[in-house]
mmCIF file of C-alpha atoms in Angstrom:
data_model
loop_
_atom_site.group_PDB
_atom_site.id
_atom_site.type_symbol
_atom_site.label_atom_id
_atom_site.label_comp_id
_atom_site.label_asym_id
_atom_site.label_seq_id
_atom_site.Cartn_x
_atom_site.Cartn_y
_atom_site.Cartn_z
ATOM 1 C CA UNK A 19 -0.296 0.183 0.231
ATOM 2 C CA UNK A 20 1.030 3.601 -0.529
ATOM 3 C CA UNK A 21 3.191 5.101 2.258
ATOM 4 C CA UNK A 22 2.891 8.852 3.389
ATOM 5 C CA UNK A 23 5.571 10.826 4.878
ATOM 6 C CA UNK A 24 3.925 14.013 6.770
ATOM 7 C CA UNK A 25 6.075 16.370 8.409
ATOM 8 C CA UNK A 26 6.125 18.097 10.763
ATOM 9 C CA UNK A 27 4.054 15.976 13.346
ATOM 10 C CA UNK A 28 3.513 18.112 16.081
ATOM 11 C CA UNK A 29 4.437 22.161 16.403
ATOM 12 C CA UNK A 30 3.686 24.628 18.986
ATOM 13 C CA UNK A 31 3.127 27.961 17.016
ATOM 14 C CA UNK A 32 2.470 31.928 18.313
ATOM 15 C CA UNK A 33 -0.816 33.144 17.207
ATOM 16 C CA UNK A 34 -0.520 35.432 14.070
ATOM 17 C CA UNK A 35 1.715 33.016 12.376
ATOM 18 C CA UNK A 36 1.769 30.308 9.523
ATOM 19 C CA UNK A 37 2.807 26.372 9.392
ATOM 20 C CA UNK A 38 2.931 24.788 6.402
ATOM 21 C CA UNK A 39 2.516 21.024 6.342
ATOM 22 C CA UNK A 40 3.976 18.787 4.132
ATOM 23 C CA UNK A 41 2.854 15.172 2.611
ATOM 24 C CA UNK A 42 5.366 13.333 0.715
ATOM 25 C CA UNK A 43 4.071 9.930 -1.014
ATOM 26 C CA UNK A 44 6.045 6.721 -2.250
ATOM 27 C CA UNK A 45 3.724 6.444 -5.331
ATOM 28 C CA UNK A 46 2.289 9.104 -7.637
ATOM 29 C CA UNK A 47 -1.580 9.550 -6.933
ATOM 30 C CA UNK A 48 -4.174 11.879 -8.799
ATOM 31 C CA UNK A 49 -5.745 13.143 -5.642
ATOM 32 C CA UNK A 50 -4.384 14.250 -2.219
ATOM 33 C CA UNK A 51 -7.029 15.147 0.636
ATOM 34 C CA UNK A 52 -6.223 17.185 3.931
ATOM 35 C CA UNK A 53 -8.435 16.657 6.528
ATOM 36 C CA UNK A 54 -8.895 18.636 9.870
ATOM 37 C CA UNK A 55 -9.834 16.774 13.557
ATOM 38 C CA UNK A 56 -10.419 19.128 16.361
ATOM 39 C CA UNK A 57 -9.807 17.421 19.921
ATOM 40 C CA UNK A 58 -11.935 14.658 20.815
ATOM 41 C CA UNK A 59 -13.887 15.405 17.183
ATOM 42 C CA UNK A 60 -13.812 13.263 13.646
ATOM 43 C CA UNK A 61 -12.345 14.318 11.009
ATOM 44 C CA UNK A 62 -13.451 16.766 8.374
ATOM 45 C CA UNK A 63 -12.116 17.500 4.930
ATOM 46 C CA UNK A 64 -10.902 20.540 4.140
ATOM 47 C CA UNK A 65 -9.939 20.726 0.475
ATOM 48 C CA UNK A 66 -9.120 18.220 -2.310
ATOM 49 C CA UNK A 67 -5.932 19.072 -4.050
ATOM 50 C CA UNK A 68 -5.411 17.695 -7.834
ATOM 51 C CA UNK A 69 -2.083 18.270 -9.576
ATOM 52 C CA UNK A 70 -2.077 20.957 -11.506
ATOM 53 C CA UNK A 71 -5.409 22.664 -10.471
ATOM 54 C CA UNK A 72 -6.343 24.628 -7.714
ATOM 55 C CA UNK A 73 -7.427 22.570 -4.968
ATOM 56 C CA UNK A 74 -11.249 22.157 -4.221
ATOM 57 C CA UNK A 75 -12.585 23.688 -0.731
ATOM 58 C CA UNK A 76 -15.578 22.095 1.233
ATOM 59 C CA UNK A 77 -17.958 24.729 2.851
ATOM 60 C CA UNK A 78 -16.422 26.663 5.510
ATOM 61 C CA UNK A 79 -12.612 26.670 4.339
ATOM 62 C CA UNK A 80 -11.298 29.402 2.203
ATOM 63 C CA UNK A 81 -7.849 29.063 0.177
ATOM 64 C CA UNK A 82 -6.603 32.451 1.770
ATOM 65 C CA UNK A 83 -6.609 30.519 5.360
ATOM 66 C CA UNK A 84 -5.494 27.273 4.096
ATOM 67 C CA UNK A 85 -3.846 28.032 1.062
ATOM 68 C CA UNK A 86 -2.906 24.288 -0.477
ATOM 69 C CA UNK A 87 0.005 23.813 -3.366
ATOM 70 C CA UNK A 88 0.378 20.287 -5.127
ATOM 71 C CA UNK A 89 3.247 20.962 -7.376
ATOM 72 C CA UNK A 90 3.077 17.158 -8.469
ATOM 73 C CA UNK A 91 2.071 13.654 -8.332
ATOM 74 C CA UNK A 92 3.931 12.448 -5.183
ATOM 75 C CA UNK A 93 3.664 15.731 -2.893
ATOM 76 C CA UNK A 94 1.680 18.293 -1.768
ATOM 77 C CA UNK A 95 1.421 21.042 1.313
ATOM 78 C CA UNK A 96 -1.097 22.943 3.362
ATOM 79 C CA UNK A 97 -0.610 25.991 4.816
ATOM 80 C CA UNK A 98 -2.803 27.365 8.468
ATOM 81 C CA UNK A 99 -2.374 30.668 7.662
ATOM 82 C CA UNK A 100 -2.614 33.728 10.661
ATOM 83 C CA UNK A 101 -3.192 31.021 13.200
ATOM 84 C CA UNK A 102 -5.468 31.318 16.239
ATOM 85 C CA UNK A 103 -5.809 28.570 18.733
ATOM 86 C CA UNK A 104 -9.363 27.577 17.566
ATOM 87 C CA UNK A 105 -6.564 26.103 14.648
ATOM 88 C CA UNK A 106 -5.379 24.001 17.351
ATOM 89 C CA UNK A 107 -5.688 20.345 15.697
ATOM 90 C CA UNK A 108 -4.667 17.376 14.284
ATOM 91 C CA UNK A 109 -4.052 17.616 10.429
ATOM 92 C CA UNK A 110 -4.048 14.981 7.848
ATOM 93 C CA UNK A 111 -3.347 14.019 4.586
ATOM 94 C CA UNK A 112 -4.654 11.281 2.821
ATOM 95 C CA UNK A 113 -4.982 9.532 -0.551
ATOM 96 C CA UNK A 114 -6.348 6.779 -2.555
ATOM 97 C CA UNK A 115 -4.835 3.655 -2.179
ATOM 98 C CA UNK A 116 -6.296 1.142 -4.852
ATOM 99 C CA UNK A 117 -3.548 -0.971 -4.716
ATOM 100 C CA UNK A 118 -3.246 -3.182 -1.736
ATOM 101 C CA UNK A 119 -6.952 -2.804 -0.095
ATOM 102 C CA UNK A 120 -8.628 -0.529 -2.397
ATOM 103 C CA UNK A 121 -8.612 2.324 0.379
ATOM 104 C CA UNK A 122 -7.535 5.324 1.848
ATOM 105 C CA UNK A 123 -4.406 5.963 3.469
ATOM 106 C CA UNK A 124 -3.474 8.527 6.138
ATOM 107 C CA UNK A 125 -0.397 10.358 6.833
ATOM 108 C CA UNK A 126 0.494 9.900 10.306
ATOM 109 C CA UNK A 127 -0.723 13.548 10.977
ATOM 110 C CA UNK A 128 0.404 16.643 12.605
ATOM 111 C CA UNK A 129 -0.549 17.789 15.817
ATOM 112 C CA UNK A 130 -0.419 21.632 15.895
ATOM 113 C CA UNK A 131 -1.066 23.576 18.946
ATOM 114 C CA UNK A 132 -1.257 27.188 18.484
ATOM 115 C CA UNK A 133 -0.485 29.389 22.065
ATOM 116 C CA UNK B 5 -27.264 14.790 1.905
ATOM 117 C CA UNK B 6 -24.777 12.305 3.222
ATOM 118 C CA UNK B 7 -24.403 11.281 6.970
ATOM 119 C CA UNK B 8 -22.597 9.140 8.923
ATOM 120 C CA UNK B 9 -23.853 8.599 12.481
ATOM 121 C CA UNK B 10 -22.486 6.255 15.280
ATOM 122 C CA UNK B 11 -24.722 6.821 17.918
ATOM 123 C CA UNK B 12 -22.050 4.944 20.682
ATOM 124 C CA UNK B 13 -19.918 7.834 21.923
ATOM 125 C CA UNK B 14 -18.020 5.654 24.319
ATOM 126 C CA UNK B 15 -17.792 2.107 25.232
ATOM 127 C CA UNK B 16 -16.314 0.404 27.821
ATOM 128 C CA UNK B 17 -16.044 -3.715 28.050
ATOM 129 C CA UNK B 18 -14.118 -5.621 30.167
ATOM 130 C CA UNK B 19 -11.448 -7.967 28.214
ATOM 131 C CA UNK B 20 -12.564 -11.500 26.068
ATOM 132 C CA UNK B 21 -15.845 -9.732 25.823
ATOM 133 C CA UNK B 22 -17.693 -9.195 22.531
ATOM 134 C CA UNK B 23 -18.533 -5.733 21.459
ATOM 135 C CA UNK B 24 -20.533 -4.526 18.434
ATOM 136 C CA UNK B 25 -19.677 -1.005 17.278
ATOM 137 C CA UNK B 26 -23.056 0.168 14.997
ATOM 138 C CA UNK B 27 -23.272 2.738 12.046
ATOM 139 C CA UNK B 28 -25.942 3.912 10.166
ATOM 140 C CA UNK B 29 -25.558 6.110 7.306
ATOM 141 C CA UNK B 30 -27.752 8.194 4.946
ATOM 142 C CA UNK B 31 -26.701 8.847 1.271
ATOM 143 C CA UNK B 32 -28.539 9.313 -2.111
ATOM 144 C CA UNK B 33 -26.050 7.155 -4.173
ATOM 145 C CA UNK B 34 -27.531 4.054 -5.308
ATOM 146 C CA UNK B 35 -23.242 3.081 -5.126
ATOM 147 C CA UNK B 36 -21.367 4.078 -2.518
ATOM 148 C CA UNK B 37 -18.084 2.606 -0.460
ATOM 149 C CA UNK B 38 -18.291 1.849 3.168
ATOM 150 C CA UNK B 39 -15.290 2.088 5.651
ATOM 151 C CA UNK B 40 -14.359 1.239 8.967
ATOM 152 C CA UNK B 41 -10.839 3.046 10.072
ATOM 153 C CA UNK B 42 -8.912 2.479 13.702
ATOM 154 C CA UNK B 43 -7.740 5.511 15.404
ATOM 155 C CA UNK B 44 -5.220 4.223 18.229
ATOM 156 C CA UNK B 45 -3.898 6.814 21.321
ATOM 157 C CA UNK B 46 -0.847 7.409 18.749
ATOM 158 C CA UNK B 47 -3.081 8.810 16.617
ATOM 159 C CA UNK B 48 -2.747 7.602 12.997
ATOM 160 C CA UNK B 49 -5.765 6.035 11.071
ATOM 161 C CA UNK B 50 -5.591 2.691 10.642
ATOM 162 C CA UNK B 51 -7.547 1.228 7.481
ATOM 163 C CA UNK B 52 -9.787 -2.149 8.595
ATOM 164 C CA UNK B 53 -12.215 -2.503 6.041
ATOM 165 C CA UNK B 54 -14.154 -1.153 2.877
ATOM 166 C CA UNK B 55 -17.230 -2.486 1.634
ATOM 167 C CA UNK B 56 -19.076 -1.561 -1.524
ATOM 168 C CA UNK B 57 -22.785 -1.111 -1.352
ATOM 169 C CA UNK B 58 -23.836 -3.632 -3.935
ATOM 170 C CA UNK B 59 -21.862 -6.505 -1.746
ATOM 171 C CA UNK B 60 -23.693 -7.458 1.303
ATOM 172 C CA UNK B 61 -21.906 -10.493 2.085
ATOM 173 C CA UNK B 62 -20.701 -10.083 5.704
ATOM 174 C CA UNK B 63 -17.125 -10.782 6.530
ATOM 175 C CA UNK B 64 -14.897 -12.039 9.073
ATOM 176 C CA UNK B 65 -11.097 -11.306 9.514
ATOM 177 C CA UNK B 66 -10.045 -13.230 12.515
ATOM 178 C CA UNK B 67 -11.450 -11.230 15.710
ATOM 179 C CA UNK B 68 -13.413 -8.550 13.665
ATOM 180 C CA UNK B 69 -16.461 -9.141 11.705
ATOM 181 C CA UNK B 70 -18.664 -6.789 9.828
ATOM 182 C CA UNK B 71 -22.496 -6.759 9.036
ATOM 183 C CA UNK B 72 -23.424 -4.755 6.137
ATOM 184 C CA UNK B 73 -27.304 -4.385 5.990
ATOM 185 C CA UNK B 74 -28.588 -2.146 3.056
ATOM 186 C CA UNK B 75 -32.026 -2.638 4.138
ATOM 187 C CA UNK B 76 -31.511 -0.768 7.417
ATOM 188 C CA UNK B 77 -28.344 1.705 6.113
ATOM 189 C CA UNK B 78 -25.938 -0.053 9.008
ATOM 190 C CA UNK B 79 -22.324 -1.384 8.717
ATOM 191 C CA UNK B 80 -22.219 -2.467 12.199
ATOM 192 C CA UNK B 81 -18.606 -3.647 13.427
ATOM 193 C CA UNK B 82 -18.152 -6.654 16.142
ATOM 194 C CA UNK B 83 -15.044 -7.271 17.878
ATOM 195 C CA UNK B 84 -14.975 -10.704 19.135
ATOM 196 C CA UNK B 85 -12.829 -11.666 22.594
ATOM 197 C CA UNK B 86 -11.616 -7.983 23.026
ATOM 198 C CA UNK B 87 -8.066 -7.634 24.099
ATOM 199 C CA UNK B 88 -6.673 -4.251 25.556
ATOM 200 C CA UNK B 89 -4.983 -3.004 21.952
ATOM 201 C CA UNK B 90 -8.025 -2.984 20.483
ATOM 202 C CA UNK B 91 -8.669 0.365 23.110
ATOM 203 C CA UNK B 92 -8.974 3.123 20.259
ATOM 204 C CA UNK B 93 -11.315 5.372 18.701
ATOM 205 C CA UNK B 94 -13.702 3.650 15.565
ATOM 206 C CA UNK B 95 -14.704 5.870 12.895
ATOM 207 C CA UNK B 96 -17.360 4.280 10.282
ATOM 208 C CA UNK B 97 -16.923 6.208 6.500
ATOM 209 C CA UNK B 98 -19.010 7.044 3.678
ATOM 210 C CA UNK B 99 -17.432 7.364 0.292
ATOM 211 C CA UNK B 100 -19.110 8.012 -3.118
ATOM 212 C CA UNK B 101 -18.600 6.012 -5.983
ATOM 213 C CA UNK B 102 -19.271 8.614 -8.709
ATOM 214 C CA UNK B 103 -16.285 9.032 -9.853
ATOM 215 C CA UNK B 104 -12.607 8.076 -8.581
ATOM 216 C CA UNK B 105 -12.217 11.110 -6.484
ATOM 217 C CA UNK B 106 -15.740 11.444 -4.282
ATOM 218 C CA UNK B 107 -14.820 12.451 -0.753
ATOM 219 C CA UNK B 108 -15.171 10.690 2.501
ATOM 220 C CA UNK B 109 -17.400 11.549 4.926
ATOM 221 C CA UNK B 110 -16.472 10.149 8.616
ATOM 222 C CA UNK B 111 -19.149 9.515 11.600
ATOM 223 C CA UNK B 112 -18.239 11.013 14.895
ATOM 224 C CA UNK B 113 -16.557 7.764 16.217
ATOM 225 C CA UNK B 114 -16.567 5.622 18.971
ATOM 226 C CA UNK B 115 -14.279 5.448 21.671
ATOM 227 C CA UNK B 116 -13.688 1.651 22.522
ATOM 228 C CA UNK B 117 -11.942 1.301 26.001
ATOM 229 C CA UNK B 118 -11.029 -2.674 26.892
ATOM 230 C CA UNK B 119 -10.472 -2.772 30.463
ATOM 231 C CA UNK B 120 -8.287 -5.969 31.391
#
């Protein structure tokens, strides 16, 4: 199955600053997905990133706050901009994995705390 | 609208007991995928199973079994002879099948604690 390397694994950031999260996949994938998991909550899809085009954002998420890059078929970044304590969450990237088990594989997550 | 409900927020069982986690979904699509994921305390999401909407066969994998009933829109997950290592949050999820890129909707999760 696909292997995703997500960095950083955790960070503590000052409010008003930005953090860029990276996801590297060991195989080429068309779509990458970015999720947010607020403390004690389920996963919420932020956006879907297709290589070579603008990301598609879900309701409640905007590009100015969560800009996404997708420069090639194995890499994507999510930036959390102008952070506030409400942005403290786990952020996860995900890809479709139709090789081993036809499911979705997730990165190990980035645990972000904004102080 | 698509929705996944997991009515059990938290469950505690004693080791070796059987436990069933409920999942009910809503969708207008006639074809779709259903998933179960496990999130242990370490935080990573572990894929457990994918089920196609047109395949209602129940599945067993070791101590895990899944009961898919399209008539009641349910996809329940049973752990037999639970172990402490089963303690985790379990998410049921619903994915579209119209294209390869339909998004996945996650349920709120059920936190399972297995007490030794």
